[in-house]
Amino acid sequence: MSTHQDHVAHALDIDAVRSRFTSLRKGEFTFFDAPAGSQVPDEVGDAMATLMREASGNTGGYDPTAQTLTDLVSKARERAAEFFGGDADNIAFGGSMTALNFILSRAATRDFESGDEMIVTRLDHDGNVAPWRELAIDRDFVLRTCNLTEDLRIDVDHLRSLVTDRTKVIAFPWAANTVGSIADIAEICEIAHSVGAIAWVDAVHYAAHQKMDVRAVGADVVLASPYKLCGPHMGMAHLEPRVADQWRAYKVQAREEHPLGGRFENGTRPFELLAGLCASLDYIDSIGGFGAIEPYETSLAKHFLNTLSSDFTVYGPPLDQRVPTFLLTTPGLDAETISRKLAEEKISVWKHNFTYEVGLPEVLPFEGDAVRVGIAHYNTVKEIDHLNAVLGDIANHR
């Protein structure tokens, strides 16, 4: 008879995966804080260090270093495009998802008029709210907020009721980094396009767990951050030319107009980060891609939910409508206490205080903070069992 451990082991060679991470080989801590930033395999740091040692310079010259960097930029666009399910010319890189979002949102709205409307949701990270909120203040735009269903997914019916002929942007998360809810992305994109609005997608959290195909779902702007998927801290986006080619970029005069994504990249590109990005995407492919990652993470998530103490409440939709990220509370214990006690047992979770999800607490059935458990593909059944055993002890000794 096969055990649960046997079942999940067939999906991914977890021992081989973990051997590539110094932070995991050390065994000092168990990491369930991936939504705040994943662990990074050694080869990513090695690629960044090698690039800085051997080819630190700039593009545009005629020496081997300049050619190496030119080739690197092209490779990074191609690898990112494969990851998004789009085209290399349409990839833009930035300092972070939020920084890139501010740049792109300002270019997109140059021709908007006073009274034009944008819609965000209560599930959004502030990185996909603040750009629109500040524009609304500066330019007299109207910012509307879409509500959630009882199981904390985007309420598509409410979204439809908010849309008017003045709606210019619908901004939303492909998956929430709080409760893991996955959006009905194709339907939301269709709603946006029905009034000529831009479907503006924060895929930072989704991109770490499931394969993207931005063209298939009809998304116009899709943003992600490699640091959530075993890569460096930076931002990247895929832009739909039908929409973005009309924007006049905020850029220095010398910046080229082609490829499309490149016109939105101000300053010298972060070449060492691009090297790390390529290495992280190569790493994901080498372990089987999301064809291996998704079923393995799902199996871990099922095990987590099946063995979690009944003293804890988990918020959000069923597992088939979410990525493996869970918000937890238990009566009589605050998130600070739980997180510190877990840390004493060398388990890292996140004390989630909703600093960057300002619209969500208003609809949650509790006040205050919560514990966020974020499962990643490098976690194990043994780690899940340890986490749930300690959570059970904490609840029993409150």
Short mmCIF file of C-alpha atoms in Angstrom, two decimals, residues 3 8 19 38 40 53 65 109 140 154 157 166 177 187 204 220 266 279 282 285 289 295 390:
data_model
loop_
_atom_site.label_atom_id
_atom_site.label_comp_id
_atom_site.label_asym_id
_atom_site.label_seq_id
_atom_site.Cartn_x
_atom_site.Cartn_y
_atom_site.Cartn_z
CA THR A 3 1.67 6.10 1.68
CA VAL A 8 3.89 13.11 -3.40
CA SER A 19 20.15 19.67 -2.35
CA SER A 38 11.10 32.25 -1.70
CA VAL A 40 16.92 30.72 -3.75
CA ARG A 53 33.05 39.03 -12.09
CA THR A 65 31.80 42.07 -22.34
CA THR A 109 -2.92 56.99 -18.54
CA ASP A 140 -9.17 63.46 -10.78
CA ILE A 154 -13.38 38.30 -6.64
CA ASP A 157 -21.18 39.95 -10.53
CA ARG A 166 -15.83 55.41 -18.55
CA ASN A 177 -1.02 36.43 -1.63
CA GLU A 187 -13.86 36.16 -17.55
CA VAL A 204 3.26 38.00 -8.58
CA ASP A 220 -3.15 43.09 -21.45
CA ASN A 266 14.70 53.55 -17.73
CA ALA A 279 19.13 30.92 -13.82
CA ASP A 282 16.31 27.38 -15.92
CA ASP A 285 12.46 23.96 -15.98
CA GLY A 289 8.39 22.97 -14.47
CA PRO A 295 0.65 18.59 -8.29
CA VAL A 390 3.66 22.52 16.80
#
